[in-house]
Short mmCIF file of N, CA and C in Angstrom, two decimals:
data_model
loop_
_atom_site.label_atom_id
_atom_site.label_comp_id
_atom_site.label_asym_id
_atom_site.label_seq_id
_atom_site.Cartn_x
_atom_site.Cartn_y
_atom_site.Cartn_z
N MET A 24 15.90 79.61 125.03
CA MET A 24 16.41 78.85 123.91
C MET A 24 15.23 78.45 123.03
N SER A 25 15.34 78.75 121.77
CA SER A 25 14.26 78.37 120.86
C SER A 25 14.67 77.14 120.07
N THR A 26 13.69 76.36 119.76
CA THR A 26 13.95 75.19 118.93
C THR A 26 13.20 75.37 117.63
N SER A 27 13.84 74.99 116.59
CA SER A 27 13.16 75.12 115.29
C SER A 27 12.22 73.95 115.11
N PRO A 28 11.11 74.19 114.47
CA PRO A 28 10.16 73.09 114.27
C PRO A 28 10.74 72.06 113.31
N THR A 29 10.40 70.84 113.56
CA THR A 29 10.83 69.76 112.68
C THR A 29 9.94 69.75 111.45
N THR A 30 10.56 69.77 110.31
CA THR A 30 9.78 69.69 109.08
C THR A 30 9.64 68.23 108.69
N VAL A 31 8.46 67.86 108.35
CA VAL A 31 8.18 66.50 107.94
C VAL A 31 7.90 66.52 106.44
N ASP A 32 8.63 65.72 105.74
CA ASP A 32 8.46 65.64 104.30
C ASP A 32 7.36 64.63 104.00
N GLY A 33 6.12 65.07 104.08
CA GLY A 33 4.98 64.18 103.87
C GLY A 33 4.73 63.90 102.39
N PRO A 34 3.90 62.91 102.12
CA PRO A 34 3.64 62.52 100.73
C PRO A 34 3.02 63.64 99.89
N ALA A 35 2.21 64.48 100.48
CA ALA A 35 1.60 65.56 99.69
C ALA A 35 2.66 66.53 99.18
N ILE A 36 3.69 66.77 99.99
CA ILE A 36 4.78 67.66 99.58
C ILE A 36 5.67 66.94 98.56
N ARG A 37 6.05 65.71 98.87
CA ARG A 37 6.93 64.96 97.96
C ARG A 37 6.29 64.75 96.59
N MET A 38 4.98 64.65 96.55
CA MET A 38 4.28 64.36 95.30
C MET A 38 3.63 65.60 94.68
N GLN A 39 4.11 66.77 95.06
CA GLN A 39 3.48 68.00 94.59
C GLN A 39 3.45 68.09 93.06
N ALA A 40 4.51 67.73 92.39
CA ALA A 40 4.53 67.81 90.92
C ALA A 40 3.48 66.88 90.32
N ASP A 41 3.35 65.68 90.87
CA ASP A 41 2.33 64.74 90.38
C ASP A 41 0.92 65.24 90.68
N ARG A 42 0.75 65.89 91.83
CA ARG A 42 -0.57 66.41 92.18
C ARG A 42 -0.98 67.52 91.21
N LEU A 43 -0.02 68.28 90.71
CA LEU A 43 -0.32 69.30 89.71
C LEU A 43 -0.57 68.67 88.34
N ARG A 44 0.14 67.60 88.05
CA ARG A 44 -0.01 66.91 86.76
C ARG A 44 -1.34 66.16 86.66
N PHE A 45 -1.77 65.60 87.80
CA PHE A 45 -3.01 64.82 87.84
C PHE A 45 -3.97 65.46 88.85
N PRO A 46 -4.49 66.64 88.54
CA PRO A 46 -5.35 67.35 89.51
C PRO A 46 -6.62 66.58 89.81
N GLY A 47 -7.04 66.67 91.03
CA GLY A 47 -8.27 66.01 91.44
C GLY A 47 -8.04 64.62 92.01
N MET A 48 -6.86 64.05 91.80
CA MET A 48 -6.57 62.72 92.35
C MET A 48 -5.86 62.86 93.69
N GLN A 49 -6.19 61.95 94.59
CA GLN A 49 -5.51 61.85 95.87
C GLN A 49 -4.17 61.16 95.64
N VAL A 50 -3.25 61.26 96.60
CA VAL A 50 -1.91 60.72 96.39
C VAL A 50 -1.92 59.21 96.13
N ARG A 51 -2.79 58.46 96.80
CA ARG A 51 -2.85 57.02 96.57
C ARG A 51 -3.37 56.73 95.16
N GLU A 52 -4.33 57.53 94.72
CA GLU A 52 -4.86 57.37 93.36
C GLU A 52 -3.79 57.71 92.31
N ILE A 53 -2.97 58.69 92.62
CA ILE A 53 -1.88 59.06 91.70
C ILE A 53 -0.93 57.88 91.50
N LEU A 54 -0.58 57.21 92.59
CA LEU A 54 0.31 56.05 92.47
C LEU A 54 -0.32 54.96 91.61
N ILE A 55 -1.60 54.71 91.82
CA ILE A 55 -2.32 53.71 91.02
C ILE A 55 -2.31 54.12 89.56
N TRP A 56 -2.65 55.39 89.31
CA TRP A 56 -2.73 55.88 87.93
C TRP A 56 -1.37 55.82 87.25
N LYS A 57 -0.32 56.23 87.93
CA LYS A 57 1.01 56.19 87.34
C LYS A 57 1.42 54.75 86.98
N ASN A 58 1.07 53.79 87.84
CA ASN A 58 1.35 52.38 87.53
C ASN A 58 0.56 51.94 86.30
N TRP A 59 -0.70 52.33 86.24
CA TRP A 59 -1.53 51.97 85.08
C TRP A 59 -0.96 52.63 83.82
N LEU A 60 -0.63 53.90 83.93
CA LEU A 60 -0.13 54.66 82.79
C LEU A 60 1.20 54.09 82.28
N TYR A 61 2.03 53.64 83.20
CA TYR A 61 3.31 53.04 82.82
C TYR A 61 3.09 51.84 81.89
N GLN A 62 2.06 51.08 82.17
CA GLN A 62 1.76 49.88 81.38
C GLN A 62 0.90 50.18 80.15
N ASN A 63 0.22 51.32 80.13
CA ASN A 63 -0.79 51.60 79.10
C ASN A 63 -0.64 52.95 78.41
N SER A 64 0.49 53.59 78.51
CA SER A 64 0.62 54.98 78.03
C SER A 64 0.26 55.15 76.55
N THR A 65 0.50 54.15 75.73
CA THR A 65 0.20 54.28 74.31
C THR A 65 -1.16 53.68 73.93
N ARG A 66 -1.89 53.24 74.90
CA ARG A 66 -3.20 52.64 74.63
C ARG A 66 -4.19 53.66 74.07
N PHE A 67 -4.07 54.89 74.53
CA PHE A 67 -4.93 55.98 74.05
C PHE A 67 -4.05 57.04 73.41
N ASP A 68 -4.65 57.85 72.54
CA ASP A 68 -3.92 58.92 71.87
C ASP A 68 -3.74 60.14 72.76
N ARG A 69 -4.62 60.27 73.74
CA ARG A 69 -4.65 61.51 74.51
C ARG A 69 -5.29 61.26 75.86
N TYR A 70 -4.83 62.00 76.87
CA TYR A 70 -5.40 61.95 78.22
C TYR A 70 -5.63 63.38 78.69
N GLU A 71 -6.83 63.65 79.16
CA GLU A 71 -7.16 64.94 79.77
C GLU A 71 -7.60 64.67 81.20
N TYR A 72 -7.16 65.51 82.13
CA TYR A 72 -7.39 65.25 83.56
C TYR A 72 -8.35 66.26 84.19
N ASN A 73 -9.14 65.75 85.14
CA ASN A 73 -10.03 66.59 85.95
C ASN A 73 -10.97 67.41 85.07
N VAL A 74 -11.59 66.74 84.10
CA VAL A 74 -12.46 67.41 83.13
C VAL A 74 -13.83 67.65 83.76
N ARG A 75 -14.26 68.89 83.71
CA ARG A 75 -15.55 69.28 84.30
C ARG A 75 -16.68 68.91 83.36
N LEU A 76 -17.75 68.35 83.96
CA LEU A 76 -18.94 67.95 83.22
C LEU A 76 -20.18 68.47 83.93
N GLY A 77 -21.25 68.63 83.20
CA GLY A 77 -22.52 69.04 83.78
C GLY A 77 -22.69 70.55 83.75
N ASP A 78 -23.82 70.99 84.28
CA ASP A 78 -24.16 72.41 84.27
C ASP A 78 -23.61 73.16 85.47
N GLY A 79 -23.36 72.48 86.59
CA GLY A 79 -22.99 73.18 87.80
C GLY A 79 -24.16 73.98 88.33
N VAL A 80 -23.90 74.82 89.31
CA VAL A 80 -24.95 75.64 89.92
C VAL A 80 -24.62 77.11 89.67
N ASP A 81 -25.54 77.80 89.02
CA ASP A 81 -25.38 79.22 88.75
C ASP A 81 -26.12 79.99 89.85
N PRO A 82 -25.40 80.82 90.63
CA PRO A 82 -26.08 81.56 91.69
C PRO A 82 -26.97 82.69 91.18
N GLY A 83 -26.86 83.00 89.88
CA GLY A 83 -27.75 84.00 89.30
C GLY A 83 -27.06 85.31 88.98
N SER A 84 -27.76 86.09 88.20
CA SER A 84 -27.21 87.35 87.68
C SER A 84 -27.05 88.43 88.75
N ALA A 85 -27.55 88.21 89.96
CA ALA A 85 -27.35 89.18 91.04
C ALA A 85 -25.89 89.18 91.50
N TYR A 86 -25.13 88.15 91.12
CA TYR A 86 -23.73 88.04 91.50
C TYR A 86 -22.84 88.53 90.35
N PRO A 87 -21.65 89.02 90.67
CA PRO A 87 -20.72 89.42 89.61
C PRO A 87 -20.34 88.20 88.75
N ASP A 88 -20.04 88.46 87.49
CA ASP A 88 -19.71 87.37 86.57
C ASP A 88 -18.56 86.51 87.08
N SER A 89 -17.56 87.13 87.70
CA SER A 89 -16.41 86.36 88.20
C SER A 89 -16.86 85.38 89.29
N SER A 90 -17.77 85.80 90.16
CA SER A 90 -18.29 84.92 91.20
C SER A 90 -19.14 83.81 90.61
N ARG A 91 -19.95 84.16 89.63
CA ARG A 91 -20.79 83.15 88.96
C ARG A 91 -19.91 82.10 88.28
N ARG A 92 -18.86 82.55 87.59
CA ARG A 92 -17.96 81.65 86.89
C ARG A 92 -17.32 80.66 87.89
N MET A 93 -16.82 81.18 89.01
CA MET A 93 -16.21 80.30 90.02
C MET A 93 -17.23 79.34 90.61
N TRP A 94 -18.42 79.83 90.92
CA TRP A 94 -19.46 79.01 91.53
C TRP A 94 -19.84 77.87 90.60
N ILE A 95 -20.08 78.20 89.34
CA ILE A 95 -20.46 77.17 88.37
C ILE A 95 -19.34 76.15 88.22
N ALA A 96 -18.12 76.64 87.98
CA ALA A 96 -16.98 75.73 87.75
C ALA A 96 -16.73 74.83 88.96
N ASN A 97 -16.82 75.38 90.16
CA ASN A 97 -16.55 74.59 91.36
C ASN A 97 -17.65 73.59 91.67
N SER A 98 -18.85 73.82 91.17
CA SER A 98 -19.95 72.89 91.45
C SER A 98 -20.16 71.86 90.35
N MET A 99 -19.37 71.93 89.30
CA MET A 99 -19.48 70.94 88.23
C MET A 99 -18.83 69.63 88.69
N LYS A 100 -19.25 68.54 88.10
CA LYS A 100 -18.65 67.23 88.38
C LYS A 100 -17.35 67.14 87.60
N ARG A 101 -16.40 66.36 88.12
CA ARG A 101 -15.09 66.24 87.48
C ARG A 101 -14.70 64.79 87.33
N VAL A 102 -14.51 64.38 86.10
CA VAL A 102 -14.06 63.03 85.82
C VAL A 102 -12.53 63.02 85.91
N ASP A 103 -11.98 61.98 86.55
CA ASP A 103 -10.53 61.92 86.75
C ASP A 103 -9.78 62.02 85.42
N VAL A 104 -10.18 61.19 84.44
CA VAL A 104 -9.46 61.15 83.18
C VAL A 104 -10.45 60.98 82.03
N VAL A 105 -10.28 61.77 80.99
CA VAL A 105 -10.96 61.54 79.72
C VAL A 105 -9.87 61.11 78.75
N SER A 106 -9.98 59.89 78.25
CA SER A 106 -8.98 59.39 77.31
C SER A 106 -9.62 59.29 75.93
N VAL A 107 -8.78 59.44 74.91
CA VAL A 107 -9.27 59.45 73.53
C VAL A 107 -8.43 58.49 72.70
N LYS A 108 -9.11 57.68 71.92
CA LYS A 108 -8.47 56.82 70.93
C LYS A 108 -9.23 57.00 69.64
N GLY A 109 -8.59 57.65 68.66
CA GLY A 109 -9.31 57.99 67.44
C GLY A 109 -10.41 58.97 67.81
N GLY A 110 -11.65 58.64 67.48
CA GLY A 110 -12.78 59.49 67.84
C GLY A 110 -13.56 58.97 69.04
N HIS A 111 -13.04 57.90 69.68
CA HIS A 111 -13.76 57.29 70.80
C HIS A 111 -13.21 57.79 72.13
N VAL A 112 -14.13 58.11 73.04
CA VAL A 112 -13.79 58.63 74.36
C VAL A 112 -14.04 57.55 75.40
N THR A 113 -13.15 57.47 76.39
CA THR A 113 -13.35 56.61 77.55
C THR A 113 -13.22 57.48 78.79
N LEU A 114 -14.21 57.41 79.66
CA LEU A 114 -14.20 58.15 80.92
C LEU A 114 -13.63 57.22 81.98
N ILE A 115 -12.60 57.70 82.69
CA ILE A 115 -11.87 56.85 83.64
C ILE A 115 -11.95 57.43 85.04
N GLU A 116 -12.28 56.58 85.99
CA GLU A 116 -12.26 56.93 87.41
C GLU A 116 -11.16 56.09 88.05
N VAL A 117 -10.38 56.70 88.92
CA VAL A 117 -9.30 56.00 89.62
C VAL A 117 -9.66 55.95 91.10
N GLU A 118 -9.69 54.76 91.66
CA GLU A 118 -10.02 54.55 93.07
C GLU A 118 -9.11 53.47 93.63
N GLU A 119 -8.76 53.58 94.89
CA GLU A 119 -7.93 52.54 95.50
C GLU A 119 -8.72 51.24 95.64
N ASN A 120 -9.84 51.32 96.28
CA ASN A 120 -10.68 50.15 96.55
C ASN A 120 -12.13 50.56 96.34
N PRO A 121 -12.61 50.51 95.10
CA PRO A 121 -13.92 51.09 94.78
C PRO A 121 -15.09 50.35 95.43
N GLY A 122 -16.02 51.16 95.88
CA GLY A 122 -17.30 50.64 96.34
C GLY A 122 -18.34 50.94 95.27
N LEU A 123 -19.58 50.77 95.63
CA LEU A 123 -20.65 50.98 94.65
C LEU A 123 -20.76 52.43 94.19
N THR A 124 -20.32 53.36 95.02
CA THR A 124 -20.42 54.77 94.62
C THR A 124 -19.57 55.07 93.38
N ALA A 125 -18.48 54.36 93.20
CA ALA A 125 -17.62 54.60 92.02
C ALA A 125 -18.40 54.33 90.73
N PHE A 126 -19.29 53.35 90.75
CA PHE A 126 -20.07 53.03 89.55
C PHE A 126 -21.15 54.07 89.32
N GLY A 127 -21.68 54.61 90.40
CA GLY A 127 -22.63 55.71 90.27
C GLY A 127 -21.96 56.95 89.69
N GLN A 128 -20.72 57.22 90.12
CA GLN A 128 -19.98 58.35 89.57
C GLN A 128 -19.80 58.17 88.07
N LEU A 129 -19.34 57.00 87.66
CA LEU A 129 -19.11 56.77 86.23
C LEU A 129 -20.40 56.86 85.42
N ALA A 130 -21.49 56.30 85.95
CA ALA A 130 -22.77 56.40 85.25
C ALA A 130 -23.20 57.86 85.14
N GLY A 131 -22.97 58.63 86.19
CA GLY A 131 -23.29 60.05 86.16
C GLY A 131 -22.45 60.80 85.15
N TYR A 132 -21.15 60.52 85.11
CA TYR A 132 -20.27 61.16 84.14
C TYR A 132 -20.71 60.83 82.71
N GLN A 133 -21.08 59.59 82.48
CA GLN A 133 -21.52 59.18 81.14
C GLN A 133 -22.79 59.94 80.74
N THR A 134 -23.73 60.07 81.66
CA THR A 134 -24.96 60.82 81.38
C THR A 134 -24.64 62.28 81.09
N LEU A 135 -23.80 62.90 81.90
CA LEU A 135 -23.46 64.31 81.70
C LEU A 135 -22.70 64.51 80.38
N TRP A 136 -21.83 63.56 80.04
CA TRP A 136 -21.12 63.64 78.76
C TRP A 136 -22.12 63.57 77.61
N ARG A 137 -23.03 62.59 77.67
CA ARG A 137 -24.03 62.44 76.61
C ARG A 137 -24.91 63.67 76.49
N ASN A 138 -25.30 64.25 77.62
CA ASN A 138 -26.11 65.47 77.59
C ASN A 138 -25.39 66.59 76.86
N ARG A 139 -24.11 66.74 77.12
CA ARG A 139 -23.32 67.79 76.47
C ARG A 139 -23.25 67.55 74.97
N VAL A 140 -23.02 66.29 74.57
CA VAL A 140 -22.94 65.95 73.14
C VAL A 140 -24.30 66.21 72.47
N GLN A 141 -25.39 65.76 73.11
CA GLN A 141 -26.72 65.95 72.52
C GLN A 141 -27.10 67.41 72.42
N ALA A 142 -26.66 68.22 73.38
CA ALA A 142 -26.97 69.65 73.36
C ALA A 142 -26.07 70.42 72.38
N GLY A 143 -25.05 69.74 71.86
CA GLY A 143 -24.14 70.40 70.93
C GLY A 143 -23.12 71.29 71.60
N GLY A 144 -22.93 71.11 72.90
CA GLY A 144 -21.95 71.91 73.63
C GLY A 144 -22.47 72.33 74.99
N PRO A 145 -21.82 73.30 75.59
CA PRO A 145 -22.20 73.72 76.94
C PRO A 145 -23.44 74.60 76.94
N PRO A 146 -24.04 74.79 78.11
CA PRO A 146 -25.13 75.76 78.22
C PRO A 146 -24.62 77.15 77.83
N ALA A 147 -25.50 77.98 77.33
CA ALA A 147 -25.11 79.32 76.88
C ALA A 147 -24.44 80.12 77.99
N VAL A 148 -24.89 79.95 79.22
CA VAL A 148 -24.30 80.71 80.32
C VAL A 148 -22.83 80.34 80.52
N HIS A 149 -22.46 79.09 80.24
CA HIS A 149 -21.05 78.69 80.35
C HIS A 149 -20.20 79.46 79.36
N SER A 150 -20.68 79.56 78.14
CA SER A 150 -19.93 80.29 77.12
C SER A 150 -19.84 81.77 77.45
N SER A 151 -20.95 82.36 77.89
CA SER A 151 -20.96 83.80 78.16
C SER A 151 -20.07 84.17 79.35
N LEU A 152 -19.91 83.26 80.30
CA LEU A 152 -19.10 83.55 81.49
C LEU A 152 -17.67 83.00 81.39
N GLY A 153 -17.38 82.25 80.34
CA GLY A 153 -16.04 81.68 80.20
C GLY A 153 -15.83 80.39 80.96
N VAL A 154 -16.90 79.81 81.47
CA VAL A 154 -16.79 78.54 82.21
C VAL A 154 -16.31 77.43 81.28
N ASP A 155 -16.67 77.51 80.03
CA ASP A 155 -16.31 76.44 79.10
C ASP A 155 -14.81 76.38 78.84
N ASN A 156 -14.07 77.36 79.30
CA ASN A 156 -12.61 77.29 79.18
C ASN A 156 -12.03 76.12 79.98
N PHE A 157 -12.82 75.57 80.91
CA PHE A 157 -12.38 74.44 81.72
C PHE A 157 -12.58 73.11 81.01
N PHE A 158 -13.16 73.12 79.82
CA PHE A 158 -13.43 71.90 79.06
C PHE A 158 -12.66 71.96 77.75
N PRO A 159 -11.80 70.98 77.49
CA PRO A 159 -11.05 71.01 76.22
C PRO A 159 -12.01 70.92 75.03
N THR A 160 -12.08 71.98 74.25
CA THR A 160 -13.07 72.06 73.18
C THR A 160 -12.79 71.11 72.02
N ASP A 161 -11.58 70.60 71.93
CA ASP A 161 -11.25 69.72 70.81
C ASP A 161 -11.42 68.24 71.13
N LEU A 162 -12.07 67.93 72.24
CA LEU A 162 -12.39 66.52 72.52
C LEU A 162 -13.46 66.05 71.55
N PRO A 163 -13.39 64.78 71.12
CA PRO A 163 -14.41 64.27 70.19
C PRO A 163 -15.80 64.29 70.82
N SER A 164 -16.81 64.48 70.01
CA SER A 164 -18.20 64.44 70.49
C SER A 164 -18.73 63.02 70.38
N ASP A 165 -18.09 62.12 71.07
CA ASP A 165 -18.48 60.71 71.08
C ASP A 165 -19.77 60.56 71.87
N PRO A 166 -20.87 60.12 71.23
CA PRO A 166 -22.14 60.02 71.94
C PRO A 166 -22.23 58.82 72.89
N ASP A 167 -21.27 57.91 72.82
CA ASP A 167 -21.33 56.71 73.66
C ASP A 167 -19.95 56.40 74.25
N PRO A 168 -19.51 57.21 75.23
CA PRO A 168 -18.18 56.99 75.79
C PRO A 168 -18.11 55.69 76.58
N GLY A 169 -16.95 55.07 76.54
CA GLY A 169 -16.71 53.89 77.35
C GLY A 169 -16.44 54.30 78.79
N LEU A 170 -16.54 53.33 79.68
CA LEU A 170 -16.31 53.58 81.11
C LEU A 170 -15.25 52.62 81.62
N LEU A 171 -14.28 53.14 82.36
CA LEU A 171 -13.19 52.33 82.89
C LEU A 171 -12.92 52.74 84.33
N LEU A 172 -12.82 51.75 85.18
CA LEU A 172 -12.45 51.97 86.58
C LEU A 172 -11.07 51.35 86.77
N VAL A 173 -10.11 52.16 87.18
CA VAL A 173 -8.75 51.70 87.44
C VAL A 173 -8.58 51.71 88.96
N CYS A 174 -8.14 50.57 89.52
CA CYS A 174 -8.06 50.46 90.97
C CYS A 174 -6.91 49.56 91.40
N ALA A 175 -6.61 49.59 92.70
CA ALA A 175 -5.56 48.74 93.25
C ALA A 175 -6.12 47.38 93.68
N ARG A 176 -7.38 47.35 94.03
CA ARG A 176 -8.05 46.09 94.41
C ARG A 176 -9.54 46.31 94.29
N VAL A 177 -10.27 45.21 94.18
CA VAL A 177 -11.72 45.32 94.03
C VAL A 177 -12.37 44.02 94.53
N GLY A 178 -13.53 44.17 95.14
CA GLY A 178 -14.24 43.00 95.65
C GLY A 178 -15.15 42.39 94.60
N ASN A 179 -15.58 41.18 94.86
CA ASN A 179 -16.45 40.45 93.93
C ASN A 179 -17.78 41.16 93.71
N ASP A 180 -18.35 41.77 94.75
CA ASP A 180 -19.62 42.48 94.59
C ASP A 180 -19.46 43.64 93.61
N ALA A 181 -18.37 44.38 93.76
CA ALA A 181 -18.12 45.51 92.86
C ALA A 181 -17.91 45.02 91.43
N LEU A 182 -17.25 43.89 91.25
CA LEU A 182 -17.06 43.34 89.91
C LEU A 182 -18.39 42.95 89.28
N ALA A 183 -19.30 42.41 90.08
CA ALA A 183 -20.62 42.04 89.56
C ALA A 183 -21.39 43.28 89.11
N VAL A 184 -21.30 44.34 89.90
CA VAL A 184 -21.97 45.59 89.54
C VAL A 184 -21.33 46.18 88.29
N ALA A 185 -20.01 46.13 88.21
CA ALA A 185 -19.30 46.66 87.04
C ALA A 185 -19.76 45.94 85.77
N LYS A 186 -19.83 44.63 85.84
CA LYS A 186 -20.24 43.86 84.66
C LYS A 186 -21.65 44.25 84.23
N ALA A 187 -22.56 44.35 85.18
CA ALA A 187 -23.95 44.71 84.86
C ALA A 187 -24.07 46.14 84.34
N ALA A 188 -23.17 47.02 84.79
CA ALA A 188 -23.23 48.43 84.40
C ALA A 188 -22.41 48.74 83.15
N GLY A 189 -21.72 47.76 82.61
CA GLY A 189 -20.91 47.99 81.43
C GLY A 189 -19.65 48.78 81.70
N VAL A 190 -19.12 48.63 82.91
CA VAL A 190 -17.91 49.33 83.29
C VAL A 190 -16.74 48.33 83.27
N ALA A 191 -15.71 48.66 82.50
CA ALA A 191 -14.51 47.83 82.51
C ALA A 191 -13.74 48.14 83.79
N VAL A 192 -13.16 47.11 84.40
CA VAL A 192 -12.37 47.28 85.62
C VAL A 192 -10.98 46.73 85.37
N GLU A 193 -9.98 47.53 85.71
CA GLU A 193 -8.60 47.08 85.59
C GLU A 193 -7.91 47.29 86.93
N VAL A 194 -7.38 46.19 87.47
CA VAL A 194 -6.70 46.21 88.76
C VAL A 194 -5.20 46.33 88.51
N VAL A 195 -4.60 47.28 89.19
CA VAL A 195 -3.16 47.54 89.03
C VAL A 195 -2.48 47.33 90.38
N ALA A 196 -1.54 46.39 90.43
CA ALA A 196 -0.78 46.18 91.66
C ALA A 196 -0.03 47.47 91.99
N THR A 197 -0.20 47.94 93.23
CA THR A 197 0.39 49.21 93.62
C THR A 197 0.98 49.10 95.01
N ASP A 198 2.21 49.54 95.15
CA ASP A 198 2.91 49.57 96.43
C ASP A 198 2.78 50.98 97.00
N PHE A 199 2.15 51.09 98.15
CA PHE A 199 1.92 52.39 98.76
C PHE A 199 2.97 52.75 99.81
N SER A 200 4.02 51.95 99.95
CA SER A 200 5.01 52.19 101.02
C SER A 200 5.74 53.52 100.83
N SER A 201 5.79 54.05 99.62
CA SER A 201 6.46 55.34 99.40
C SER A 201 5.71 56.50 100.06
N LEU A 202 4.48 56.24 100.49
CA LEU A 202 3.69 57.29 101.12
C LEU A 202 3.95 57.43 102.60
N LYS A 203 4.75 56.53 103.15
CA LYS A 203 5.09 56.64 104.58
C LYS A 203 5.79 57.97 104.80
N VAL A 204 5.48 58.58 105.92
CA VAL A 204 6.12 59.85 106.27
C VAL A 204 7.58 59.54 106.60
N GLN A 205 8.47 60.22 105.92
CA GLN A 205 9.90 59.99 106.13
C GLN A 205 10.33 60.57 107.45
N GLY A 206 11.24 59.90 108.11
CA GLY A 206 11.75 60.38 109.40
C GLY A 206 10.93 59.87 110.57
N ARG A 207 9.98 59.02 110.31
CA ARG A 207 9.16 58.47 111.41
C ARG A 207 9.22 56.98 111.40
#
């Protein structure tokens, strides 16, 4: 007698559409972001997700162009959200409970954004290999993007670091009970 395996409808399956809509975010981050977006959807004119920044790592011309393109694209840094209001850009990181590394990420994204703006675009190798297709070319060339950390909770130490680093922090009450595995 055979028994069929029990299928468990886990959060990753239930939230598949949201995971495609908000690539790069974990399911808990998606819930936080959706709550924030519900309250702030008209705050910005535009939202771009999982935007690649930086040069990435080029393995060199000894590799086929398709391999180089994948290697570079996969090794680039990715900001959760690039939001635009008029000509001003804000780089947004979404974390459940941010530690100090979240501020390092945002500072790194800001530096990489500024480098791209100062260089007038991507490195030549990105254009020649088509890597720049991963970056929306019509984003404003704002030389001084704002930084925003959206989270479900944050400690006082992180708030002190945020203030010193010029990072705005917005806490969004989020109920994670929908992530419980159903049937258990």
